[in-house]
């Protein structure tokens, strides 16, 4: 299980989104200190490359301004042999409650499924 202990910045994209994509709590200028750091666990991702699959579980902490301690744990499944997906990117949208407020979050992730290392991770609220 790879760990990313470096503090990652979160990109706040609310200025570039339509009203439907904004978080349910849209108070402008609300300081980050008002939101508690929330642990997000077991965000499931399924990747496929050339018939090989990786089932990954992503964990991280966020307050919608920063991401801490992001880690991923992938299981590679090759129906034919012993290959792995390797380096892959994945973009998706999910919903998460952060300090009591429900958000729609667009995520962009680049990782290596063989080593469980996160190369790039961006969240847009």
mmCIF file of C-alpha atoms in Angstrom:
data_model
loop_
_atom_site.group_PDB
_atom_site.id
_atom_site.type_symbol
_atom_site.label_atom_id
_atom_site.label_comp_id
_atom_site.label_asym_id
_atom_site.label_seq_id
_atom_site.Cartn_x
_atom_site.Cartn_y
_atom_site.Cartn_z
ATOM 1 C CA UNK A 1 0.000 0.000 0.000
ATOM 2 C CA UNK A 2 1.598 3.247 -1.137
ATOM 3 C CA UNK A 3 1.257 6.416 0.882
ATOM 4 C CA UNK A 4 1.497 9.959 -0.290
ATOM 5 C CA UNK A 5 2.456 11.973 2.764
ATOM 6 C CA UNK A 6 3.072 15.198 0.890
ATOM 7 C CA UNK A 7 0.326 17.749 1.298
ATOM 8 C CA UNK A 8 -1.505 18.135 -2.020
ATOM 9 C CA UNK A 9 -3.340 21.307 -2.967
ATOM 10 C CA UNK A 10 -6.947 21.100 -4.048
ATOM 11 C CA UNK A 11 -8.006 23.100 -7.037
ATOM 12 C CA UNK A 12 -11.163 25.012 -6.291
ATOM 13 C CA UNK A 13 -13.093 25.121 -9.535
ATOM 14 C CA UNK A 14 -16.356 26.643 -8.373
ATOM 15 C CA UNK A 15 -15.702 29.886 -10.263
ATOM 16 C CA UNK A 16 -15.693 28.025 -13.581
ATOM 17 C CA UNK A 17 -18.699 25.776 -13.057
ATOM 18 C CA UNK A 18 -22.376 26.263 -13.683
ATOM 19 C CA UNK A 19 -24.678 26.653 -10.717
ATOM 20 C CA UNK A 20 -25.705 22.970 -10.898
ATOM 21 C CA UNK A 21 -22.097 21.874 -10.325
ATOM 22 C CA UNK A 22 -21.452 24.057 -7.289
ATOM 23 C CA UNK A 23 -21.324 22.432 -3.854
ATOM 24 C CA UNK A 24 -24.602 22.486 -1.980
ATOM 25 C CA UNK A 25 -23.054 24.997 0.422
ATOM 26 C CA UNK A 26 -21.928 27.928 -1.752
ATOM 27 C CA UNK A 27 -21.040 30.619 0.752
ATOM 28 C CA UNK A 28 -18.453 32.809 -0.998
ATOM 29 C CA UNK A 29 -15.347 33.574 1.019
ATOM 30 C CA UNK A 30 -16.114 31.084 3.755
ATOM 31 C CA UNK A 31 -12.688 30.389 5.303
ATOM 32 C CA UNK A 32 -11.263 26.866 5.266
ATOM 33 C CA UNK A 33 -10.945 26.936 9.047
ATOM 34 C CA UNK A 34 -14.748 26.634 9.238
ATOM 35 C CA UNK A 35 -14.601 23.144 7.696
ATOM 36 C CA UNK A 36 -13.179 20.212 9.539
ATOM 37 C CA UNK A 37 -10.707 17.870 7.908
ATOM 38 C CA UNK A 38 -12.777 14.870 6.766
ATOM 39 C CA UNK A 39 -11.432 11.376 6.125
ATOM 40 C CA UNK A 40 -12.684 9.937 2.827
ATOM 41 C CA UNK A 41 -12.194 6.172 2.741
ATOM 42 C CA UNK A 42 -12.684 3.396 0.268
ATOM 43 C CA UNK A 43 -13.516 5.503 -2.806
ATOM 44 C CA UNK A 44 -13.635 2.648 -5.361
ATOM 45 C CA UNK A 45 -12.103 3.025 -8.819
ATOM 46 C CA UNK A 46 -12.045 0.394 -11.571
ATOM 47 C CA UNK A 47 -9.499 0.801 -14.371
ATOM 48 C CA UNK A 48 -9.051 -1.236 -17.575
ATOM 49 C CA UNK A 49 -6.163 -1.357 -20.018
ATOM 50 C CA UNK A 50 -5.747 -3.976 -22.763
ATOM 51 C CA UNK A 51 -8.073 -6.456 -21.046
ATOM 52 C CA UNK A 52 -6.327 -6.126 -17.670
ATOM 53 C CA UNK A 53 -8.286 -4.624 -14.788
ATOM 54 C CA UNK A 54 -7.293 -2.830 -11.613
ATOM 55 C CA UNK A 55 -9.702 -2.430 -8.713
ATOM 56 C CA UNK A 56 -8.430 0.394 -6.529
ATOM 57 C CA UNK A 57 -9.453 1.835 -3.192
ATOM 58 C CA UNK A 58 -8.561 5.499 -2.621
ATOM 59 C CA UNK A 59 -8.305 7.113 0.836
ATOM 60 C CA UNK A 60 -7.577 10.755 1.667
ATOM 61 C CA UNK A 61 -8.415 13.631 4.013
ATOM 62 C CA UNK A 62 -9.764 16.966 2.792
ATOM 63 C CA UNK A 63 -11.452 20.144 3.980
ATOM 64 C CA UNK A 64 -12.178 21.228 0.351
ATOM 65 C CA UNK A 65 -9.035 23.383 0.248
ATOM 66 C CA UNK A 66 -6.272 20.826 0.816
ATOM 67 C CA UNK A 67 -5.816 17.078 0.430
ATOM 68 C CA UNK A 68 -3.717 15.162 2.951
ATOM 69 C CA UNK A 69 -2.419 11.633 3.207
ATOM 70 C CA UNK A 70 -3.799 10.356 -0.079
ATOM 71 C CA UNK A 71 -3.158 6.669 -0.569
ATOM 72 C CA UNK A 72 -4.329 4.019 -2.999
ATOM 73 C CA UNK A 73 -4.413 0.254 -2.840
ATOM 74 C CA UNK A 74 -4.945 -1.576 -6.150
ATOM 75 C CA UNK A 75 -5.545 -5.201 -7.004
ATOM 76 C CA UNK A 76 -4.675 -6.018 -10.621
ATOM 77 C CA UNK A 77 -6.760 -8.706 -12.312
ATOM 78 C CA UNK A 78 -5.464 -10.276 -15.530
ATOM 79 C CA UNK A 79 -7.741 -13.055 -16.809
ATOM 80 C CA UNK A 80 -5.002 -14.352 -19.139
ATOM 81 C CA UNK A 81 -1.749 -13.992 -17.218
ATOM 82 C CA UNK A 82 0.082 -11.947 -14.618
ATOM 83 C CA UNK A 83 0.075 -8.408 -16.064
ATOM 84 C CA UNK A 84 -1.011 -5.177 -14.397
ATOM 85 C CA UNK A 85 -2.597 -1.960 -15.603
ATOM 86 C CA UNK A 86 0.498 0.049 -14.626
ATOM 87 C CA UNK A 87 0.343 3.821 -15.071
ATOM 88 C CA UNK A 88 -3.227 4.996 -15.657
ATOM 89 C CA UNK A 89 -5.387 8.091 -15.414
ATOM 90 C CA UNK A 90 -8.979 8.275 -14.285
ATOM 91 C CA UNK A 91 -11.511 11.122 -14.160
ATOM 92 C CA UNK A 92 -14.821 10.783 -12.346
ATOM 93 C CA UNK A 93 -17.460 12.602 -10.308
ATOM 94 C CA UNK A 94 -18.545 11.555 -6.838
ATOM 95 C CA UNK A 95 -20.451 12.973 -3.863
ATOM 96 C CA UNK A 96 -18.986 13.303 -0.397
ATOM 97 C CA UNK A 97 -20.028 14.939 2.860
ATOM 98 C CA UNK A 98 -17.234 17.147 4.202
ATOM 99 C CA UNK A 99 -17.780 18.455 7.720
ATOM 100 C CA UNK A 100 -21.541 18.018 7.381
ATOM 101 C CA UNK A 101 -21.937 19.577 3.901
ATOM 102 C CA UNK A 102 -22.620 17.463 0.803
ATOM 103 C CA UNK A 103 -20.398 18.275 -2.221
ATOM 104 C CA UNK A 104 -20.298 17.166 -5.832
ATOM 105 C CA UNK A 105 -16.594 16.564 -6.528
ATOM 106 C CA UNK A 106 -14.870 16.142 -9.888
ATOM 107 C CA UNK A 107 -11.676 14.130 -9.499
ATOM 108 C CA UNK A 108 -8.644 13.582 -11.725
ATOM 109 C CA UNK A 109 -6.124 10.921 -10.726
ATOM 110 C CA UNK A 110 -2.924 9.531 -12.240
ATOM 111 C CA UNK A 111 -1.478 6.491 -10.502
ATOM 112 C CA UNK A 112 0.615 3.384 -10.947
ATOM 113 C CA UNK A 113 -1.446 0.294 -10.107
ATOM 114 C CA UNK A 114 1.658 -1.914 -9.846
ATOM 115 C CA UNK A 115 3.314 0.214 -7.138
ATOM 116 C CA UNK A 116 0.227 1.905 -5.588
ATOM 117 C CA UNK A 117 1.824 5.323 -6.055
ATOM 118 C CA UNK A 118 -0.210 8.433 -6.796
ATOM 119 C CA UNK A 119 1.461 10.662 -9.345
ATOM 120 C CA UNK A 120 -1.254 13.351 -9.650
ATOM 121 C CA UNK A 121 -4.505 13.975 -7.758
ATOM 122 C CA UNK A 122 -6.862 16.917 -8.265
ATOM 123 C CA UNK A 123 -10.269 17.594 -6.749
ATOM 124 C CA UNK A 124 -12.623 20.290 -8.032
ATOM 125 C CA UNK A 125 -15.463 21.379 -5.787
#
